[in-house]
Amino acid sequence: MSFQPIVIMGVFAMDLAFRTPVMPAWGETLRGADFRMGPGGKGSNQAVAAARLGGDVYFISKVGNDNFGALARQTHRSEGVHADFLFESAGSSTGAALIVVDEARGENAIVVVPGAADELTLQEIDMAERQISSAACLMTQLELPLPLVEHGLKVAQRHGIPTILNPAPGCALPDSLLELCDYLTPNESEATALTGLPVQTWEQAEHAAEILLARGVRNVVVTLGDRGALVKNTQLTARVDAFNAGRVVETTGAGDALNGGFAVGLSEGMDVVSAVRFGCAAAGISVTRPGTAPSMPRRSEVDALLANGRCG
Ligand code: RIB
């Protein structure tokens, strides 16, 4: 259904997810309730989400010559994500993430090590310039080193291709980088990291978005978990409600589902609010399942949720 390709630059990480009733303290050993291992990494999750939703996706990254790298390739092959720009490091390991999931609420805490992805080079990004120049959009996150993020956004901007920065994990960013963003999609804590202000309510999200617009971003989408997302640009302010698609099992990867869906929406010519609504529907389904990449919904499920409020 998607007309032009979507180029996503980011990290693949092997997710090691532990469910536990409480967080261990330093020096403490806890018996967990469950363990799962599976494909993750924000960029890769977004690529899988976008592909399952109908996008023609190219993923730019680097993995190691190891079992986790092989799983990255197998995942992308089976999901139909183009691996032309998935480079391989001779010496470094594929990224990995430790995910602690709160057994009762499904909330998470994550430590991610990008591994080989940290060795992606500017030249390797340039090798994808032809795909970027004909893409519907380029999307990236902050798991890659900042100079790579900046370079990717600049290549897209040079060709007039819309850029999406999902500023996760959150950190302060210079205006020079924000000016490269057509769309910036922080969650509450990332919006706080960017502005230094508390972002918990719709009003606070709107204030943070105003600040980010003044600093050079063209469109801000502040995601607010189970409440939905605020969309703001110089023409409009809109609240998009979250979707309730069932019991919340795990929220890890929900932001990636939203961003993947958002990119697909834009690639199909949806306006920014409709594209965010499409992304919110994808996120609403993903939280009803465990895991990150494996929890991403199919197009038919999102279409059904949007049409009748149910995904099956
Ligand atoms: O957004 C969720 C992702 O963050 C996980 O898959 C983990 O790998 C970390 O990168």
PDB file of C-alpha atoms and ligand atoms in Angstrom:
ATOM      1  CA  MET A   1       0.000   0.000   0.000  1.00  0.00           C
ATOM      2  CA  SER A   2       2.960   2.301   0.731  1.00  0.00           C
ATOM      3  CA  PHE A   3       4.086   4.143  -2.415  1.00  0.00           C
ATOM      4  CA  GLN A   4       7.636   5.291  -1.656  1.00  0.00           C
ATOM      5  CA  PRO A   5      10.170   3.502   0.536  1.00  0.00           C
ATOM      6  CA  ILE A   6      10.675   4.395   4.178  1.00  0.00           C
ATOM      7  CA  VAL A   7      14.324   4.569   5.276  1.00  0.00           C
ATOM      8  CA  ILE A   8      14.987   3.846   8.947  1.00  0.00           C
ATOM      9  CA  MET A   9      18.395   4.283  10.522  1.00  0.00           C
ATOM     10  CA  GLY A  10      19.030   2.862  13.986  1.00  0.00           C
ATOM     11  CA  VAL A  11      20.069  -0.044  16.174  1.00  0.00           C
ATOM     12  CA  PHE A  12      19.225  -3.740  16.216  1.00  0.00           C
ATOM     13  CA  ALA A  13      19.586  -5.189  19.713  1.00  0.00           C
ATOM     14  CA  MET A  14      18.897  -8.638  21.090  1.00  0.00           C
ATOM     15  CA  ASP A  15      16.326  -8.053  23.820  1.00  0.00           C
ATOM     16  CA  LEU A  16      16.730 -10.042  27.020  1.00  0.00           C
ATOM     17  CA  ALA A  17      13.492  -9.387  28.894  1.00  0.00           C
ATOM     18  CA  PHE A  18      12.979 -10.392  32.525  1.00  0.00           C
ATOM     19  CA  ARG A  19       9.582 -10.098  34.221  1.00  0.00           C
ATOM     20  CA  THR A  20       9.793  -9.376  37.923  1.00  0.00           C
ATOM     21  CA  PRO A  21       7.433  -8.146  40.648  1.00  0.00           C
ATOM     22  CA  VAL A  22      10.034  -5.656  41.970  1.00  0.00           C
ATOM     23  CA  MET A  23      13.299  -4.107  40.767  1.00  0.00           C
ATOM     24  CA  PRO A  24      16.422  -5.624  42.310  1.00  0.00           C
ATOM     25  CA  ALA A  25      18.601  -3.277  44.364  1.00  0.00           C
ATOM     26  CA  TRP A  26      22.347  -3.069  43.660  1.00  0.00           C
ATOM     27  CA  GLY A  27      24.004  -6.151  45.189  1.00  0.00           C
ATOM     28  CA  GLU A  28      20.716  -8.070  45.393  1.00  0.00           C
ATOM     29  CA  THR A  29      19.675 -11.231  43.501  1.00  0.00           C
ATOM     30  CA  LEU A  30      15.982 -11.720  42.782  1.00  0.00           C
ATOM     31  CA  ARG A  31      14.071 -14.671  41.351  1.00  0.00           C
ATOM     32  CA  GLY A  32      12.239 -13.378  38.288  1.00  0.00           C
ATOM     33  CA  ALA A  33       8.886 -14.635  37.011  1.00  0.00           C
ATOM     34  CA  ASP A  34       9.637 -15.078  33.305  1.00  0.00           C
ATOM     35  CA  PHE A  35      12.395 -14.605  30.696  1.00  0.00           C
ATOM     36  CA  ARG A  36      12.143 -14.042  26.949  1.00  0.00           C
ATOM     37  CA  MET A  37      14.737 -13.346  24.310  1.00  0.00           C
ATOM     38  CA  GLY A  38      13.870 -11.747  20.983  1.00  0.00           C
ATOM     39  CA  PRO A  39      14.692  -9.180  18.327  1.00  0.00           C
ATOM     40  CA  GLY A  40      14.664  -5.549  19.461  1.00  0.00           C
ATOM     41  CA  GLY A  41      16.448  -2.222  19.199  1.00  0.00           C
ATOM     42  CA  LYS A  42      14.380   0.892  18.568  1.00  0.00           C
ATOM     43  CA  GLY A  43      15.331   1.344  14.920  1.00  0.00           C
ATOM     44  CA  SER A  44      14.853  -2.311  14.079  1.00  0.00           C
ATOM     45  CA  ASN A  45      11.530  -2.460  15.957  1.00  0.00           C
ATOM     46  CA  GLN A  46      10.314   0.572  14.015  1.00  0.00           C
ATOM     47  CA  ALA A  47      11.420  -1.096  10.774  1.00  0.00           C
ATOM     48  CA  VAL A  48       9.503  -4.282  11.629  1.00  0.00           C
ATOM     49  CA  ALA A  49       6.430  -2.267  12.657  1.00  0.00           C
ATOM     50  CA  ALA A  50       6.485  -0.227   9.444  1.00  0.00           C
ATOM     51  CA  ALA A  51       6.966  -3.339   7.273  1.00  0.00           C
ATOM     52  CA  ARG A  52       4.089  -5.226   8.966  1.00  0.00           C
ATOM     53  CA  LEU A  53       1.879  -2.181   8.387  1.00  0.00           C
ATOM     54  CA  GLY A  54       2.584  -2.125   4.661  1.00  0.00           C
ATOM     55  CA  GLY A  55       5.726   0.011   4.357  1.00  0.00           C
ATOM     56  CA  ASP A  56       8.536  -0.722   1.909  1.00  0.00           C
ATOM     57  CA  VAL A  57      11.327  -0.415   4.461  1.00  0.00           C
ATOM     58  CA  TYR A  58      15.110  -0.031   4.200  1.00  0.00           C
ATOM     59  CA  PHE A  59      17.060  -0.345   7.466  1.00  0.00           C
ATOM     60  CA  ILE A  60      20.520   1.219   7.879  1.00  0.00           C
ATOM     61  CA  SER A  61      22.617  -0.206  10.722  1.00  0.00           C
ATOM     62  CA  LYS A  62      25.520  -2.455  11.654  1.00  0.00           C
ATOM     63  CA  VAL A  63      25.563  -5.785  13.506  1.00  0.00           C
ATOM     64  CA  GLY A  64      28.310  -8.185  14.589  1.00  0.00           C
ATOM     65  CA  ASN A  65      29.369 -11.429  12.960  1.00  0.00           C
ATOM     66  CA  ASP A  66      27.633 -13.463  15.671  1.00  0.00           C
ATOM     67  CA  ASN A  67      24.399 -15.275  16.531  1.00  0.00           C
ATOM     68  CA  PHE A  68      22.549 -12.062  17.420  1.00  0.00           C
ATOM     69  CA  GLY A  69      23.583 -10.540  14.080  1.00  0.00           C
ATOM     70  CA  ALA A  70      22.283 -13.646  12.319  1.00  0.00           C
ATOM     71  CA  LEU A  71      18.951 -13.224  14.143  1.00  0.00           C
ATOM     72  CA  ALA A  72      18.803  -9.601  12.959  1.00  0.00           C
ATOM     73  CA  ARG A  73      19.201 -10.748   9.357  1.00  0.00           C
ATOM     74  CA  GLN A  74      16.698 -13.569   9.765  1.00  0.00           C
ATOM     75  CA  THR A  75      14.172 -11.194  11.359  1.00  0.00           C
ATOM     76  CA  HIS A  76      14.488  -8.642   8.575  1.00  0.00           C
ATOM     77  CA  ARG A  77      14.319 -11.320   5.882  1.00  0.00           C
ATOM     78  CA  SER A  78      11.121 -12.803   7.290  1.00  0.00           C
ATOM     79  CA  GLU A  79       9.537  -9.355   7.819  1.00  0.00           C
ATOM     80  CA  GLY A  80      10.454  -8.131   4.327  1.00  0.00           C
ATOM     81  CA  VAL A  81      12.758  -5.327   5.538  1.00  0.00           C
ATOM     82  CA  HIS A  82      15.476  -4.597   2.943  1.00  0.00           C
ATOM     83  CA  ALA A  83      18.892  -5.463   4.391  1.00  0.00           C
ATOM     84  CA  ASP A  84      21.045  -3.819   1.675  1.00  0.00           C
ATOM     85  CA  PHE A  85      22.438  -1.399   4.269  1.00  0.00           C
ATOM     86  CA  LEU A  86      22.731  -3.711   7.260  1.00  0.00           C
ATOM     87  CA  PHE A  87      26.536  -3.708   7.543  1.00  0.00           C
ATOM     88  CA  GLU A  88      28.671  -6.135   9.537  1.00  0.00           C
ATOM     89  CA  SER A  89      31.467  -5.395  11.990  1.00  0.00           C
ATOM     90  CA  ALA A  90      34.410  -7.789  11.996  1.00  0.00           C
ATOM     91  CA  GLY A  91      35.260  -7.320  15.658  1.00  0.00           C
ATOM     92  CA  SER A  92      32.293  -5.998  17.650  1.00  0.00           C
ATOM     93  CA  SER A  93      29.239  -7.783  18.990  1.00  0.00           C
ATOM     94  CA  THR A  94      25.683  -7.088  17.928  1.00  0.00           C
ATOM     95  CA  GLY A  95      23.789  -4.761  20.255  1.00  0.00           C
ATOM     96  CA  ALA A  96      21.884  -6.119  23.231  1.00  0.00           C
ATOM     97  CA  ALA A  97      19.357  -4.785  25.704  1.00  0.00           C
ATOM     98  CA  LEU A  98      18.495  -5.770  29.260  1.00  0.00           C
ATOM     99  CA  ILE A  99      14.783  -5.154  29.781  1.00  0.00           C
ATOM    100  CA  VAL A 100      13.196  -5.430  33.202  1.00  0.00           C
ATOM    101  CA  VAL A 101       9.417  -5.676  32.933  1.00  0.00           C
ATOM    102  CA  ASP A 102       7.170  -4.983  35.912  1.00  0.00           C
ATOM    103  CA  GLU A 103       5.097  -8.163  36.175  1.00  0.00           C
ATOM    104  CA  ALA A 104       1.923  -6.426  37.298  1.00  0.00           C
ATOM    105  CA  ARG A 105       1.857  -3.204  35.259  1.00  0.00           C
ATOM    106  CA  GLY A 106       3.889  -4.155  32.169  1.00  0.00           C
ATOM    107  CA  GLU A 107       6.093  -1.053  32.560  1.00  0.00           C
ATOM    108  CA  ASN A 108       9.784  -1.408  31.725  1.00  0.00           C
ATOM    109  CA  ALA A 109      13.300  -0.237  32.480  1.00  0.00           C
ATOM    110  CA  ILE A 110      15.976  -0.767  29.807  1.00  0.00           C
ATOM    111  CA  VAL A 111      19.752  -0.801  29.477  1.00  0.00           C
ATOM    112  CA  VAL A 112      20.757  -0.906  25.799  1.00  0.00           C
ATOM    113  CA  VAL A 113      24.273  -1.379  24.419  1.00  0.00           C
ATOM    114  CA  PRO A 114      24.324  -0.609  20.655  1.00  0.00           C
ATOM    115  CA  GLY A 115      27.534  -2.644  20.136  1.00  0.00           C
ATOM    116  CA  ALA A 116      28.478  -2.880  16.451  1.00  0.00           C
ATOM    117  CA  ALA A 117      25.902  -0.212  15.524  1.00  0.00           C
ATOM    118  CA  ASP A 118      28.182   2.354  17.173  1.00  0.00           C
ATOM    119  CA  GLU A 119      30.683   1.606  14.380  1.00  0.00           C
ATOM    120  CA  LEU A 120      28.354   2.547  11.520  1.00  0.00           C
ATOM    121  CA  THR A 121      30.177   5.198   9.473  1.00  0.00           C
ATOM    122  CA  LEU A 122      29.144   8.347   7.617  1.00  0.00           C
ATOM    123  CA  GLN A 123      30.347   6.682   4.401  1.00  0.00           C
ATOM    124  CA  GLU A 124      28.053   3.709   4.984  1.00  0.00           C
ATOM    125  CA  ILE A 125      25.099   6.075   5.442  1.00  0.00           C
ATOM    126  CA  ASP A 126      26.129   7.783   2.190  1.00  0.00           C
ATOM    127  CA  MET A 127      25.925   4.393   0.447  1.00  0.00           C
ATOM    128  CA  ALA A 128      22.160   4.575   1.076  1.00  0.00           C
ATOM    129  CA  GLU A 129      21.854   8.085  -0.363  1.00  0.00           C
ATOM    130  CA  ARG A 130      20.032   6.938  -3.500  1.00  0.00           C
ATOM    131  CA  GLN A 131      17.353   5.173  -1.389  1.00  0.00           C
ATOM    132  CA  ILE A 132      17.116   8.151   0.961  1.00  0.00           C
ATOM    133  CA  SER A 133      16.729  10.569  -1.947  1.00  0.00           C
ATOM    134  CA  SER A 134      13.667   8.698  -3.231  1.00  0.00           C
ATOM    135  CA  ALA A 135      12.139   7.892   0.165  1.00  0.00           C
ATOM    136  CA  ALA A 136       8.823   9.039   1.623  1.00  0.00           C
ATOM    137  CA  CYS A 137      10.705   9.853   4.832  1.00  0.00           C
ATOM    138  CA  LEU A 138      13.825   9.065   6.819  1.00  0.00           C
ATOM    139  CA  MET A 139      13.341   8.112  10.458  1.00  0.00           C
ATOM    140  CA  THR A 140      15.981   7.698  13.143  1.00  0.00           C
ATOM    141  CA  GLN A 141      16.403   7.700  16.938  1.00  0.00           C
ATOM    142  CA  LEU A 142      19.141   8.520  19.465  1.00  0.00           C
ATOM    143  CA  GLU A 143      20.500   4.996  20.045  1.00  0.00           C
ATOM    144  CA  LEU A 144      23.043   5.698  17.291  1.00  0.00           C
ATOM    145  CA  PRO A 145      25.884   8.180  17.969  1.00  0.00           C
ATOM    146  CA  LEU A 146      24.747  11.788  17.463  1.00  0.00           C
ATOM    147  CA  PRO A 147      27.107  12.551  14.521  1.00  0.00           C
ATOM    148  CA  LEU A 148      25.516   9.663  12.589  1.00  0.00           C
ATOM    149  CA  VAL A 149      21.997  10.836  13.427  1.00  0.00           C
ATOM    150  CA  GLU A 150      22.870  14.340  12.293  1.00  0.00           C
ATOM    151  CA  HIS A 151      24.466  13.090   9.083  1.00  0.00           C
ATOM    152  CA  GLY A 152      21.468  10.939   8.160  1.00  0.00           C
ATOM    153  CA  LEU A 153      19.060  13.819   8.769  1.00  0.00           C
ATOM    154  CA  LYS A 154      21.257  16.138   6.675  1.00  0.00           C
ATOM    155  CA  VAL A 155      21.386  13.725   3.741  1.00  0.00           C
ATOM    156  CA  ALA A 156      17.585  13.500   3.788  1.00  0.00           C
ATOM    157  CA  GLN A 157      17.182  17.262   4.141  1.00  0.00           C
ATOM    158  CA  ARG A 158      19.564  17.888   1.231  1.00  0.00           C
ATOM    159  CA  HIS A 159      17.175  15.885  -0.953  1.00  0.00           C
ATOM    160  CA  GLY A 160      14.040  17.501   0.478  1.00  0.00           C
ATOM    161  CA  ILE A 161      12.957  14.238   2.146  1.00  0.00           C
ATOM    162  CA  PRO A 162      10.856  14.596   5.339  1.00  0.00           C
ATOM    163  CA  THR A 163      12.776  13.645   8.484  1.00  0.00           C
ATOM    164  CA  ILE A 164      11.422  12.031  11.651  1.00  0.00           C
ATOM    165  CA  LEU A 165      13.546  11.997  14.798  1.00  0.00           C
ATOM    166  CA  ASN A 166      12.297   9.821  17.640  1.00  0.00           C
ATOM    167  CA  PRO A 167      14.537  11.316  20.366  1.00  0.00           C
ATOM    168  CA  ALA A 168      14.932   8.110  22.375  1.00  0.00           C
ATOM    169  CA  PRO A 169      16.751   7.540  24.653  1.00  0.00           C
ATOM    170  CA  GLY A 170      16.112  11.123  25.768  1.00  0.00           C
ATOM    171  CA  CYS A 171      18.858  13.725  26.005  1.00  0.00           C
ATOM    172  CA  ALA A 172      19.354  17.455  25.472  1.00  0.00           C
ATOM    173  CA  LEU A 173      19.911  18.339  21.806  1.00  0.00           C
ATOM    174  CA  PRO A 174      21.378  21.434  20.123  1.00  0.00           C
ATOM    175  CA  ASP A 175      19.109  23.666  18.036  1.00  0.00           C
ATOM    176  CA  SER A 176      21.275  22.837  15.000  1.00  0.00           C
ATOM    177  CA  LEU A 177      19.991  19.250  15.227  1.00  0.00           C
ATOM    178  CA  LEU A 178      16.386  20.165  16.023  1.00  0.00           C
ATOM    179  CA  GLU A 179      16.351  22.359  12.911  1.00  0.00           C
ATOM    180  CA  LEU A 180      16.910  19.205  10.830  1.00  0.00           C
ATOM    181  CA  CYS A 181      13.664  17.631  12.127  1.00  0.00           C
ATOM    182  CA  ASP A 182      10.420  17.864  10.189  1.00  0.00           C
ATOM    183  CA  TYR A 183       8.830  15.657  12.848  1.00  0.00           C
ATOM    184  CA  LEU A 184      10.070  15.147  16.428  1.00  0.00           C
ATOM    185  CA  THR A 185       8.317  12.421  18.473  1.00  0.00           C
ATOM    186  CA  PRO A 186       9.381  12.523  22.154  1.00  0.00           C
ATOM    187  CA  ASN A 187       7.510  10.766  24.976  1.00  0.00           C
ATOM    188  CA  GLU A 188       7.007  12.588  28.292  1.00  0.00           C
ATOM    189  CA  SER A 189      10.491  11.961  29.737  1.00  0.00           C
ATOM    190  CA  GLU A 190      12.209  12.662  26.408  1.00  0.00           C
ATOM    191  CA  ALA A 191      10.314  15.962  26.101  1.00  0.00           C
ATOM    192  CA  THR A 192      11.574  16.813  29.595  1.00  0.00           C
ATOM    193  CA  ALA A 193      15.154  15.935  28.616  1.00  0.00           C
ATOM    194  CA  LEU A 194      14.828  18.220  25.576  1.00  0.00           C
ATOM    195  CA  THR A 195      13.235  21.187  27.333  1.00  0.00           C
ATOM    196  CA  GLY A 196      14.239  20.836  30.998  1.00  0.00           C
ATOM    197  CA  LEU A 197      10.545  21.182  31.920  1.00  0.00           C
ATOM    198  CA  PRO A 198       8.115  18.706  33.487  1.00  0.00           C
ATOM    199  CA  VAL A 199       5.922  17.049  30.844  1.00  0.00           C
ATOM    200  CA  GLN A 200       3.076  15.036  32.328  1.00  0.00           C
ATOM    201  CA  THR A 201      -0.149  16.828  31.420  1.00  0.00           C
ATOM    202  CA  TRP A 202      -1.582  17.803  28.018  1.00  0.00           C
ATOM    203  CA  GLU A 203      -0.907  21.470  28.885  1.00  0.00           C
ATOM    204  CA  GLN A 204       2.725  20.759  29.764  1.00  0.00           C
ATOM    205  CA  ALA A 205       3.114  18.736  26.568  1.00  0.00           C
ATOM    206  CA  GLU A 206       1.749  21.668  24.585  1.00  0.00           C
ATOM    207  CA  HIS A 207       4.145  24.078  26.276  1.00  0.00           C
ATOM    208  CA  ALA A 208       7.115  21.764  25.579  1.00  0.00           C
ATOM    209  CA  ALA A 209       5.992  21.456  21.953  1.00  0.00           C
ATOM    210  CA  GLU A 210       5.842  25.264  21.626  1.00  0.00           C
ATOM    211  CA  ILE A 211       9.423  25.503  22.866  1.00  0.00           C
ATOM    212  CA  LEU A 212      10.616  22.828  20.443  1.00  0.00           C
ATOM    213  CA  LEU A 213       8.824  24.540  17.535  1.00  0.00           C
ATOM    214  CA  ALA A 214      10.520  27.814  18.465  1.00  0.00           C
ATOM    215  CA  ARG A 215      13.859  25.987  18.423  1.00  0.00           C
ATOM    216  CA  GLY A 216      13.398  24.864  14.825  1.00  0.00           C
ATOM    217  CA  VAL A 217      11.340  21.649  14.711  1.00  0.00           C
ATOM    218  CA  ARG A 218       8.511  21.807  12.126  1.00  0.00           C
ATOM    219  CA  ASN A 219       6.041  19.371  13.810  1.00  0.00           C
ATOM    220  CA  VAL A 220       6.113  18.009  17.355  1.00  0.00           C
ATOM    221  CA  VAL A 221       4.319  14.828  18.439  1.00  0.00           C
ATOM    222  CA  VAL A 222       4.503  14.336  22.224  1.00  0.00           C
ATOM    223  CA  THR A 223       3.416  10.810  23.094  1.00  0.00           C
ATOM    224  CA  LEU A 224       1.642  10.458  26.431  1.00  0.00           C
ATOM    225  CA  GLY A 225       1.378   6.685  26.929  1.00  0.00           C
ATOM    226  CA  ASP A 226      -2.148   5.451  27.596  1.00  0.00           C
ATOM    227  CA  ARG A 227      -3.601   8.944  27.065  1.00  0.00           C
ATOM    228  CA  GLY A 228      -2.496   9.277  23.428  1.00  0.00           C
ATOM    229  CA  ALA A 229      -0.409  11.963  21.742  1.00  0.00           C
ATOM    230  CA  LEU A 230      -0.323  15.713  21.281  1.00  0.00           C
ATOM    231  CA  VAL A 231       0.371  17.011  17.770  1.00  0.00           C
ATOM    232  CA  LYS A 232       1.520  20.596  17.321  1.00  0.00           C
ATOM    233  CA  ASN A 233       2.841  22.742  14.494  1.00  0.00           C
ATOM    234  CA  THR A 234       2.426  26.416  13.660  1.00  0.00           C
ATOM    235  CA  GLN A 235      -1.014  25.759  12.129  1.00  0.00           C
ATOM    236  CA  LEU A 236      -2.631  23.306  14.536  1.00  0.00           C
ATOM    237  CA  THR A 237      -2.762  21.749  17.964  1.00  0.00           C
ATOM    238  CA  ALA A 238      -4.512  18.384  18.227  1.00  0.00           C
ATOM    239  CA  ARG A 239      -5.019  15.720  20.874  1.00  0.00           C
ATOM    240  CA  VAL A 240      -5.115  12.155  19.555  1.00  0.00           C
ATOM    241  CA  ASP A 241      -6.631   9.620  21.965  1.00  0.00           C
ATOM    242  CA  ALA A 242      -4.921   6.328  22.729  1.00  0.00           C
ATOM    243  CA  PHE A 243      -6.615   3.087  21.677  1.00  0.00           C
ATOM    244  CA  ASN A 244      -7.646   0.417  24.151  1.00  0.00           C
ATOM    245  CA  ALA A 245      -7.163  -2.878  22.306  1.00  0.00           C
ATOM    246  CA  GLY A 246      -7.166  -5.131  25.375  1.00  0.00           C
ATOM    247  CA  ARG A 247      -5.286  -5.859  28.587  1.00  0.00           C
ATOM    248  CA  VAL A 248      -1.814  -4.299  28.788  1.00  0.00           C
ATOM    249  CA  VAL A 249       0.811  -7.053  28.931  1.00  0.00           C
ATOM    250  CA  GLU A 250       3.996  -5.090  28.165  1.00  0.00           C
ATOM    251  CA  THR A 251       4.597  -1.494  27.117  1.00  0.00           C
ATOM    252  CA  THR A 252       8.152  -2.056  25.791  1.00  0.00           C
ATOM    253  CA  GLY A 253       8.242  -1.210  22.093  1.00  0.00           C
ATOM    254  CA  ALA A 254       4.936   0.733  22.142  1.00  0.00           C
ATOM    255  CA  GLY A 255       6.772   3.902  21.117  1.00  0.00           C
ATOM    256  CA  ASP A 256       8.393   1.994  18.261  1.00  0.00           C
ATOM    257  CA  ALA A 257       4.989   0.739  17.095  1.00  0.00           C
ATOM    258  CA  LEU A 258       3.693   4.317  17.149  1.00  0.00           C
ATOM    259  CA  ASN A 259       6.666   5.668  15.216  1.00  0.00           C
ATOM    260  CA  GLY A 260       6.598   2.835  12.679  1.00  0.00           C
ATOM    261  CA  GLY A 261       2.890   3.409  12.111  1.00  0.00           C
ATOM    262  CA  PHE A 262       3.378   7.164  11.910  1.00  0.00           C
ATOM    263  CA  ALA A 263       6.032   6.766   9.192  1.00  0.00           C
ATOM    264  CA  VAL A 264       3.737   4.456   7.203  1.00  0.00           C
ATOM    265  CA  GLY A 265       0.876   6.925   7.550  1.00  0.00           C
ATOM    266  CA  LEU A 266       3.020   9.766   6.221  1.00  0.00           C
ATOM    267  CA  SER A 267       4.333   7.562   3.397  1.00  0.00           C
ATOM    268  CA  GLU A 268       0.719   6.965   2.315  1.00  0.00           C
ATOM    269  CA  GLY A 269      -0.006  10.685   2.223  1.00  0.00           C
ATOM    270  CA  MET A 270      -1.980  10.927   5.474  1.00  0.00           C
ATOM    271  CA  ASP A 271      -1.971  14.320   7.177  1.00  0.00           C
ATOM    272  CA  VAL A 272       0.072  14.503  10.385  1.00  0.00           C
ATOM    273  CA  VAL A 273      -2.888  13.983  12.752  1.00  0.00           C
ATOM    274  CA  SER A 274      -4.221  10.966  10.827  1.00  0.00           C
ATOM    275  CA  ALA A 275      -0.714   9.479  10.692  1.00  0.00           C
ATOM    276  CA  VAL A 276      -0.360   9.880  14.485  1.00  0.00           C
ATOM    277  CA  ARG A 277      -3.795   8.282  14.963  1.00  0.00           C
ATOM    278  CA  PHE A 278      -2.672   5.347  12.794  1.00  0.00           C
ATOM    279  CA  GLY A 279       0.505   5.081  14.914  1.00  0.00           C
ATOM    280  CA  CYS A 280      -1.510   5.228  18.166  1.00  0.00           C
ATOM    281  CA  ALA A 281      -3.668   2.339  16.953  1.00  0.00           C
ATOM    282  CA  ALA A 282      -0.525   0.283  16.242  1.00  0.00           C
ATOM    283  CA  ALA A 283       0.838   1.104  19.715  1.00  0.00           C
ATOM    284  CA  GLY A 284      -2.482   0.200  21.343  1.00  0.00           C
ATOM    285  CA  ILE A 285      -2.281  -3.305  19.893  1.00  0.00           C
ATOM    286  CA  SER A 286       1.440  -3.794  20.587  1.00  0.00           C
ATOM    287  CA  VAL A 287       1.006  -3.324  24.362  1.00  0.00           C
ATOM    288  CA  THR A 288      -1.397  -6.272  24.514  1.00  0.00           C
ATOM    289  CA  ARG A 289       1.477  -8.637  23.602  1.00  0.00           C
ATOM    290  CA  PRO A 290       4.860  -9.489  25.099  1.00  0.00           C
ATOM    291  CA  GLY A 291       8.137  -8.563  23.429  1.00  0.00           C
ATOM    292  CA  THR A 292       9.062  -5.700  21.153  1.00  0.00           C
ATOM    293  CA  ALA A 293       9.463  -6.569  17.449  1.00  0.00           C
ATOM    294  CA  PRO A 294       7.262  -9.693  17.865  1.00  0.00           C
ATOM    295  CA  SER A 295       4.477  -7.535  19.370  1.00  0.00           C
ATOM    296  CA  MET A 296       4.117  -5.310  16.291  1.00  0.00           C
ATOM    297  CA  PRO A 297       0.648  -5.565  14.728  1.00  0.00           C
ATOM    298  CA  ARG A 298      -0.285  -6.432  11.142  1.00  0.00           C
ATOM    299  CA  ARG A 299      -2.010  -3.934   8.851  1.00  0.00           C
ATOM    300  CA  SER A 300      -5.354  -5.755   8.984  1.00  0.00           C
ATOM    301  CA  GLU A 301      -5.414  -5.500  12.796  1.00  0.00           C
ATOM    302  CA  VAL A 302      -4.756  -1.759  12.789  1.00  0.00           C
ATOM    303  CA  ASP A 303      -7.330  -1.165  10.053  1.00  0.00           C
ATOM    304  CA  ALA A 304      -9.907  -3.160  12.065  1.00  0.00           C
ATOM    305  CA  LEU A 305      -9.136  -1.238  15.264  1.00  0.00           C
ATOM    306  CA  LEU A 306      -9.485   2.072  13.439  1.00  0.00           C
ATOM    307  CA  ALA A 307     -12.710   0.982  11.760  1.00  0.00           C
ATOM    308  CA  ASN A 308     -14.579  -0.777  14.625  1.00  0.00           C
ATOM    309  CA  GLY A 309     -12.571  -0.192  17.781  1.00  0.00           C
ATOM    310  CA  ARG A 310     -11.511  -3.869  17.815  1.00  0.00           C
ATOM    311  CA  CYS A 311      -8.433  -5.449  16.258  1.00  0.00           C
ATOM    312  CA  GLY A 312      -9.792  -8.919  15.498  1.00  0.00           C
TER     313      GLY A 312
HETATM  314  O1  RIB B   1      11.967   0.730  22.449  1.00  0.00           O
HETATM  315  C1  RIB B   1      12.226  -0.561  22.933  1.00  0.00           C
HETATM  316  C2  RIB B   1      13.628  -0.969  22.611  1.00  0.00           C
HETATM  317  O2  RIB B   1      14.540  -0.164  23.316  1.00  0.00           O
HETATM  318  C3  RIB B   1      13.957  -2.387  23.007  1.00  0.00           C
HETATM  319  O3  RIB B   1      13.685  -3.299  21.965  1.00  0.00           O
HETATM  320  C4  RIB B   1      15.424  -2.334  23.388  1.00  0.00           C
HETATM  321  O4  RIB B   1      16.234  -3.047  22.524  1.00  0.00           O
HETATM  322  C5  RIB B   1      15.768  -0.852  23.408  1.00  0.00           C
HETATM  323  O5  RIB B   1      16.505  -0.493  22.324  1.00  0.00           O
END
